[in-house]
mmCIF file of N, CA and C in Angstrom:
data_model
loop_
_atom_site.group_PDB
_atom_site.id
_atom_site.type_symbol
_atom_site.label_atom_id
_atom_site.label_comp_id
_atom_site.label_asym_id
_atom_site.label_seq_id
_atom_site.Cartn_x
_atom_site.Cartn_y
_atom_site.Cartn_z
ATOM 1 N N UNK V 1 0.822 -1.189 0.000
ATOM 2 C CA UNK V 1 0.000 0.000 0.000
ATOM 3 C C UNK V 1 0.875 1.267 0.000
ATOM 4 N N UNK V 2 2.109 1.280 0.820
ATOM 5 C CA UNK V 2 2.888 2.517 0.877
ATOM 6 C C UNK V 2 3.760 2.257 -0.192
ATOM 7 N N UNK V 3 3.841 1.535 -1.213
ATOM 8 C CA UNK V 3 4.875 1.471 -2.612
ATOM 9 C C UNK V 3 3.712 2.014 -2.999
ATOM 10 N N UNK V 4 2.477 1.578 -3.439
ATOM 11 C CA UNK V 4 1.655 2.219 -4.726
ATOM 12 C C UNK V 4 1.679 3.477 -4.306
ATOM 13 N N UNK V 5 1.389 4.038 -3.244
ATOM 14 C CA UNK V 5 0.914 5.554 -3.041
ATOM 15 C C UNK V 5 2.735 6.415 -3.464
ATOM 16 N N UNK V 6 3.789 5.458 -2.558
ATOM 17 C CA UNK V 6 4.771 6.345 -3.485
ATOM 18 C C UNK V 6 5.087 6.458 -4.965
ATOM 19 N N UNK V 7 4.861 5.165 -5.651
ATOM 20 C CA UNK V 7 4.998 5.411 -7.009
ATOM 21 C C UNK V 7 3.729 6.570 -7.805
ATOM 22 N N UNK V 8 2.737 6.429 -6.938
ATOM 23 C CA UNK V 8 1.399 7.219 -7.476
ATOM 24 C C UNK V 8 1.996 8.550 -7.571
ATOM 25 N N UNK V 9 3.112 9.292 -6.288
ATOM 26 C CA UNK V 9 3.116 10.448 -6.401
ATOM 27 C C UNK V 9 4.623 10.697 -7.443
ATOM 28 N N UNK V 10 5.574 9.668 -7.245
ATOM 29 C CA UNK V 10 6.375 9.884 -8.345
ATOM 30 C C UNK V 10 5.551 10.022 -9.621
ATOM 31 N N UNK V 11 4.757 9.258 -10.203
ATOM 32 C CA UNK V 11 3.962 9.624 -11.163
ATOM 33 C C UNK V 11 3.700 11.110 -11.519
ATOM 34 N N UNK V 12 2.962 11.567 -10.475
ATOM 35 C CA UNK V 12 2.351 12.881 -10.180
ATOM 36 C C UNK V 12 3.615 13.810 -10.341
ATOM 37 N N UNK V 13 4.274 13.367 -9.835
ATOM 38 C CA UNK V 13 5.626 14.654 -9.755
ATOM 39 C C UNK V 13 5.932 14.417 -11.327
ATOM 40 N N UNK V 14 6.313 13.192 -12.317
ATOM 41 C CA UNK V 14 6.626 13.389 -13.281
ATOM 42 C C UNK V 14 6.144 14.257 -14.202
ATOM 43 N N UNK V 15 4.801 13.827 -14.174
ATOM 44 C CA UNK V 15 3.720 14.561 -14.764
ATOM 45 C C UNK V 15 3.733 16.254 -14.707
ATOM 46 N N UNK V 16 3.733 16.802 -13.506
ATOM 47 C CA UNK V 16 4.267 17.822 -13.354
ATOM 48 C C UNK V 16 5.571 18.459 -14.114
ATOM 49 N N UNK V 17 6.181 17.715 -13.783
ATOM 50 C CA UNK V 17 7.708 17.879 -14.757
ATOM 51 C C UNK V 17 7.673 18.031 -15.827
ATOM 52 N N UNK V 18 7.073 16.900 -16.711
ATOM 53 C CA UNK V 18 6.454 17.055 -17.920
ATOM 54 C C UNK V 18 6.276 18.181 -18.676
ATOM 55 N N UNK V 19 4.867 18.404 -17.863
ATOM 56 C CA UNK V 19 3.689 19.915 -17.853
ATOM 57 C C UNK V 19 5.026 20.716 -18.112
ATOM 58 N N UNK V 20 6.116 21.133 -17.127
ATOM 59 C CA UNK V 20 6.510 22.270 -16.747
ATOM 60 C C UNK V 20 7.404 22.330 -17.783
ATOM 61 N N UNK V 21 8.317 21.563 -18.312
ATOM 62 C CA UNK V 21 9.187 21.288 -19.554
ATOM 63 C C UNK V 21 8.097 21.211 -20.982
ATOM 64 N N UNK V 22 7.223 21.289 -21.174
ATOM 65 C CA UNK V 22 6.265 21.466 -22.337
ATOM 66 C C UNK V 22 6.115 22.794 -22.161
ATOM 67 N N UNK V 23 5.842 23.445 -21.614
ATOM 68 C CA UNK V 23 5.264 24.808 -21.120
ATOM 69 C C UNK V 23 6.355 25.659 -21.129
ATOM 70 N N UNK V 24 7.619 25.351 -20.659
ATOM 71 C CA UNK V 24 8.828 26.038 -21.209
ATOM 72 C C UNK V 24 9.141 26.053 -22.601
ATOM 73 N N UNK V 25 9.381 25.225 -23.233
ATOM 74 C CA UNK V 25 9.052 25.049 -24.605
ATOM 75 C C UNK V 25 8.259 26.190 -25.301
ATOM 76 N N UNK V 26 7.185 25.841 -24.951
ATOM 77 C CA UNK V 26 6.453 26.929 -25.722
ATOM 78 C C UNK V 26 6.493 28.160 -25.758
ATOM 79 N N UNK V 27 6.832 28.671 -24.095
ATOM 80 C CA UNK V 27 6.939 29.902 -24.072
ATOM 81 C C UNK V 27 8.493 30.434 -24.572
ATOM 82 N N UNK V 28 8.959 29.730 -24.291
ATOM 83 C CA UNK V 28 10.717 30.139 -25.073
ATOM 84 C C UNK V 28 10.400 30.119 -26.465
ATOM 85 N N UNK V 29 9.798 29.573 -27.212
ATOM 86 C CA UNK V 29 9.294 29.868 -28.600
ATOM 87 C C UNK V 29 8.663 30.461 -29.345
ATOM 88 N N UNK V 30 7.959 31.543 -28.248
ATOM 89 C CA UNK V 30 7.088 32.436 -28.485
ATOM 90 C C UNK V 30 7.808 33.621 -28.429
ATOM 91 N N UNK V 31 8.827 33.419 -26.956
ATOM 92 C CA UNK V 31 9.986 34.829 -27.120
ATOM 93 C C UNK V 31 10.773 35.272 -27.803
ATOM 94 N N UNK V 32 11.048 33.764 -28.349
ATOM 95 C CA UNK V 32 12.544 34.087 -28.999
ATOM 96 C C UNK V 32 12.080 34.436 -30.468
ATOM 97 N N UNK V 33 10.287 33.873 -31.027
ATOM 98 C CA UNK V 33 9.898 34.389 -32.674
ATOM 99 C C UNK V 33 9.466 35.579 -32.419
ATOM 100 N N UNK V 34 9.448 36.189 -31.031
ATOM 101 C CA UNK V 34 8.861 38.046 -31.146
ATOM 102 C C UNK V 34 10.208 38.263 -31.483
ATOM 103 N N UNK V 35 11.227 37.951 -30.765
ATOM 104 C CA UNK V 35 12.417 38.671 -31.038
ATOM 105 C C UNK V 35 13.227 38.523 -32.069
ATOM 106 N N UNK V 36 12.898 37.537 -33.042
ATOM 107 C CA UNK V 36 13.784 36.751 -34.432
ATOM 108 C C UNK V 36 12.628 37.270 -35.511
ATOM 109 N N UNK V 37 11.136 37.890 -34.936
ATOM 110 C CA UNK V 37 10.317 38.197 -36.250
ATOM 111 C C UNK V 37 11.064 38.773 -37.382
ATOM 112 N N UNK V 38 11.753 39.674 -37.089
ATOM 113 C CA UNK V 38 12.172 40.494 -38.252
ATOM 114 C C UNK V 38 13.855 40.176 -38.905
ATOM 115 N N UNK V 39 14.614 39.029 -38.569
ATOM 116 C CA UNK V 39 15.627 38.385 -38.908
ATOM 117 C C UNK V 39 15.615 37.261 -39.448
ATOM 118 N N UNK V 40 16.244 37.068 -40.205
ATOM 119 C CA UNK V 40 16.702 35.523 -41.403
ATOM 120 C C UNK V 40 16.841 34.741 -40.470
ATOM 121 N N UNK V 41 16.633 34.043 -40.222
ATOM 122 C CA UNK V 41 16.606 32.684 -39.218
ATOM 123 C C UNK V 41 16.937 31.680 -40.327
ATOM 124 N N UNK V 42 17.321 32.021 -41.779
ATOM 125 C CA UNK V 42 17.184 30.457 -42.219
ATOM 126 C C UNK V 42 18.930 29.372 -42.224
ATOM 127 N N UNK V 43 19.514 30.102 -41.726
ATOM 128 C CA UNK V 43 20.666 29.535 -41.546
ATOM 129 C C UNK V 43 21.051 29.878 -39.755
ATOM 130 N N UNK V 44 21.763 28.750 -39.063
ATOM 131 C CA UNK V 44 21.828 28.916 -37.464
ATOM 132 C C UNK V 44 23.198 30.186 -38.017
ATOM 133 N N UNK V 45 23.375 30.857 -36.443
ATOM 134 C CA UNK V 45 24.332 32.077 -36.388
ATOM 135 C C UNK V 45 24.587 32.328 -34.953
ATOM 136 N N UNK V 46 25.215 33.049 -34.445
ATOM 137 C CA UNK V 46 25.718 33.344 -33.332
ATOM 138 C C UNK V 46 24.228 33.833 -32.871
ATOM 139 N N UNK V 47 23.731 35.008 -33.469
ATOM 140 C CA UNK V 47 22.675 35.809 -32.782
ATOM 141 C C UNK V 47 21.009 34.677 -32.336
ATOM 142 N N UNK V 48 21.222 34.022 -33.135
ATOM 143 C CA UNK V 48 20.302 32.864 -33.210
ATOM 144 C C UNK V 48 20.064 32.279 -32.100
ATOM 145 N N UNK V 49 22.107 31.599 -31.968
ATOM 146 C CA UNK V 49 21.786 30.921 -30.955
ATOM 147 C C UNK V 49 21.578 31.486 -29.406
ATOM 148 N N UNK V 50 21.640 32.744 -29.218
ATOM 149 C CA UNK V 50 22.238 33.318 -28.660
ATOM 150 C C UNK V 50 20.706 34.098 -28.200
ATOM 151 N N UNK V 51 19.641 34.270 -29.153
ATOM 152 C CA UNK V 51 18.489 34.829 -28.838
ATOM 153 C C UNK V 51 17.849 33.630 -27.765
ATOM 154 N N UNK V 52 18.031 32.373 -28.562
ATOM 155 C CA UNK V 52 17.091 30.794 -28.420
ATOM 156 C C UNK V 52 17.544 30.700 -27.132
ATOM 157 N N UNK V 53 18.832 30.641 -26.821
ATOM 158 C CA UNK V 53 19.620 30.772 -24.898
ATOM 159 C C UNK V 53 19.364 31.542 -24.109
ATOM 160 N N UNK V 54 18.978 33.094 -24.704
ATOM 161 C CA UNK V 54 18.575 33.725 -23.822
ATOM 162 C C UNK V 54 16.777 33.418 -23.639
ATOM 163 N N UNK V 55 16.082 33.184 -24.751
ATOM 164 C CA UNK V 55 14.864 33.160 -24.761
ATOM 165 C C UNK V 55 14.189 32.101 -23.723
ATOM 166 N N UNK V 56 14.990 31.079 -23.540
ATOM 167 C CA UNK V 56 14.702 29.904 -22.399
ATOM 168 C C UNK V 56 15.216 30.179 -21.090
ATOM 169 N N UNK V 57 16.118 30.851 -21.060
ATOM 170 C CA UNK V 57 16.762 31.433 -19.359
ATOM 171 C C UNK V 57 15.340 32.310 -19.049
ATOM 172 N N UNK V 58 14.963 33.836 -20.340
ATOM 173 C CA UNK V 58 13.533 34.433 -19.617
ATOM 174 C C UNK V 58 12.452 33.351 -19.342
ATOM 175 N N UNK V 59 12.582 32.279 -20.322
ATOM 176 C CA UNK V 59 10.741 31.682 -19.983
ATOM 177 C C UNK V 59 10.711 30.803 -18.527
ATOM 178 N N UNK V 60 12.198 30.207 -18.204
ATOM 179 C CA UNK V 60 12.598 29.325 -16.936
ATOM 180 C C UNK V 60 12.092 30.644 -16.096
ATOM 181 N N UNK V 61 12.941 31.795 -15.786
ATOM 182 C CA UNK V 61 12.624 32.646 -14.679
ATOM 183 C C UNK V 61 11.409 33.158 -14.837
ATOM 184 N N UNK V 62 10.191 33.471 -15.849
ATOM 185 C CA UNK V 62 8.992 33.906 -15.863
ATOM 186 C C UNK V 62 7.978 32.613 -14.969
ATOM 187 N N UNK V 63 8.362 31.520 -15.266
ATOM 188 C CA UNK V 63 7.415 30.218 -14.947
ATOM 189 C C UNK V 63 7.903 30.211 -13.643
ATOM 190 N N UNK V 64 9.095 29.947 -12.847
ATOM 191 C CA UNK V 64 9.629 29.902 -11.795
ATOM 192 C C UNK V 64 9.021 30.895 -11.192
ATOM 193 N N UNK V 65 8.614 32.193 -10.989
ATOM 194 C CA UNK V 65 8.046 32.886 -10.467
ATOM 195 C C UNK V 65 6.489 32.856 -10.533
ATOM 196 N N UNK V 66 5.827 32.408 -11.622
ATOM 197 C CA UNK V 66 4.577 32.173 -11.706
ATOM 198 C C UNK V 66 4.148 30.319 -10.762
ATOM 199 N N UNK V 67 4.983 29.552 -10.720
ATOM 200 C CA UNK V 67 4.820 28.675 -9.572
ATOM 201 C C UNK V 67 5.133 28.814 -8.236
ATOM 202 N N UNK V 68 5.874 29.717 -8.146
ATOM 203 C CA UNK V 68 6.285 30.279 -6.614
ATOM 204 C C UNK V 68 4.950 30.749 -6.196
#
């Protein structure tokens, strides 16, 4: 009985994890095409990578504060 209920909440925590890594995703992809709208993106470049790195550091600290 106390294995199922712990695996139940590892479950739960994964799931969460999941959620929270999908949801980063998206929102880092939303920042980084406001900020790449008006640039050639069709070949990778310094600024590229460099928007896409910063664009996931803002969406980690925006979500991190919105679960706090």
């Amino acid at each position: 009985c106390e294995e199922r209920e712990r695996s139940k909440s590892m479950e739960e925590q994964q799931r969460l994890t999941d959620r929270f890594a999908s949801t980063l995703v998206i929102a880092a992809s939303i920042i980084a095409a406001v900020r790449l709208a008006r640039d050639d993106i069709s070949r990778p470049s310094p600024r590229l990578t460099s928007v896409i790195a910063d664009s996931i550091s803002l969406a980690r600290m925006i979500l991190e504060s919105v679960v706090r």
